[in-house]
Amino acid sequence: MQDRFQRHINYLRISLTDRCNLRCAYCMPPEGIQWLPHNEILTIEEILAVVKAGVEVGIRKVRLTGGEPLVRRGIVDLIKRLNDIPEIDDIALTTNGMLLGAMASDLKSAGLKRVNVSLDTLNPIRFQRITRYGNLEIVMCSIDTALEYGLEPVKINTVAMRGFNDDELVDLARLTLEKPLHVRFIELMPIGTSDDWSHIRFISSQEIRELISKSLGNLEDVKKVTGSGPARYYRISGALGTIGFISAVSNHFCATCNRMRLTASGQLRPCLFSGREVDLKQVLRSGAGHDELVCIFKEAIMSKPNSHDLTASWEKDDRIMSQIGG
Ligand SMILES: Nc1nc2c(ncn2[C@@H]2O[C@H](COP(=O)(O)OP(=O)(O)OP(=O)(O)O)[C@@H](O)[C@H]2O)c(=O)[nH]1
Ligand SMILES: C[S@@+](CC[C@H](N)C(=O)[O-])C[C@H]1O[C@@H](n2cnc3c(N)ncnc32)[C@H](O)[C@@H]1O
Ligand code: SF4
Ligand code: SF4
């Protein structure tokens, strides 16, 4: 359905858990956060009830995220059951890649269509520094496994950070020359937990683009890479994959926003950067039926804000990506 600003809303991002097996420095403190108790997380049945209500108001694409969605028990079963909903035509996953290699076969058989894998550096020491518990080799193998199983398009999410990976952005872009990968550079957003990883490290998409085209030549426009997100895509001449830019800060894409979010604790959230949420968990647990859920979903879509300007609210926020469902 359309919201008040004539945007077509068809995409639901579902956070399966606030937990994670890594602690990326820009996302979480080293000790982690206060995890939600299990009974405060939506069950698989409850998630499915929300998706079925979403389908009635036009949801056709779902993305499973978190926290780290692959640490959530029952994810394979959930994907199978999402795949059984005829109206859902795209089931995607955003993951840090640590468990993806081992699970790729089951995920594919269950009906997962494609994956986006986070990868901020190609240097093993830096990788461990930024993720604190991650292992670069495992993640690189997972990316190859995802390609082998046809979980395509395989997209790589790279947060660009000055003084951390700005000297590697060209090498990351080069990954697209030999493999059909879609490497997306994401602008660092001011919602992490540490001042060391805040606006002082911000690099704009335009600066990254200039850096890459200086080294690798002109970037050709690419019209479409399968997906529902806000990235703009380009190709290095002759490359198998593409390069994308997610300019959440310098050039927000709210005018074409197509999404709603469901947090792990069951809040339906119309906008990543607006605290307004509807408590669906309470509604579900007080015995609401399908029609009531559909009504609430509709109202939440109609309450989506026009936009959110991150440059105007650069101050640190209490909420972090893994809690909202990044
Ligand atoms: N400002 C803003 N940023 C978003 C939003 N959704 C995703 N992002 C950013 O884009 C990054 C990549 O998102 P992904 O989870 O890989 O998914 P996507 O780009 O929406 O998905 P596809 O294009 O369908 O593959 C996220 O980590 C966020 O940094 C949004 O609604 N608003
Ligand atoms: C919150 S994670 C959840 C899914 C999974 N754990 C992963 O890392 O892919 C989703 C994406 O958000 C990005 N992210 C987290 N904090 C961010 C920030 N402050 N600015 C920009 N992107 C951020 C991560 O790099 C990752 O690509
Ligand atoms: S970015 Fe993803 S992998 Fe890294 S700490 Fe946040 S939720 Fe975990
Ligand atoms: S900031 Fe809000 S309105 Fe803008 S693209 Fe993200 S979710 Fe949509």
mmCIF file of C-alpha atoms in Angstrom, residues 309-315:
data_model
loop_
_atom_site.group_PDB
_atom_site.id
_atom_site.type_symbol
_atom_site.label_atom_id
_atom_site.label_comp_id
_atom_site.label_asym_id
_atom_site.label_seq_id
_atom_site.Cartn_x
_atom_site.Cartn_y
_atom_site.Cartn_z
ATOM 1 C CA ASP A 309 17.739 14.103 8.216
ATOM 2 C CA LEU A 310 20.768 12.544 9.882
ATOM 3 C CA THR A 311 22.903 15.628 9.358
ATOM 4 C CA ALA A 312 20.465 17.498 11.591
ATOM 5 C CA SER A 313 20.695 15.003 14.447
ATOM 6 C CA TRP A 314 24.296 14.019 14.538
ATOM 7 C CA GLU A 315 24.309 13.703 18.331
#
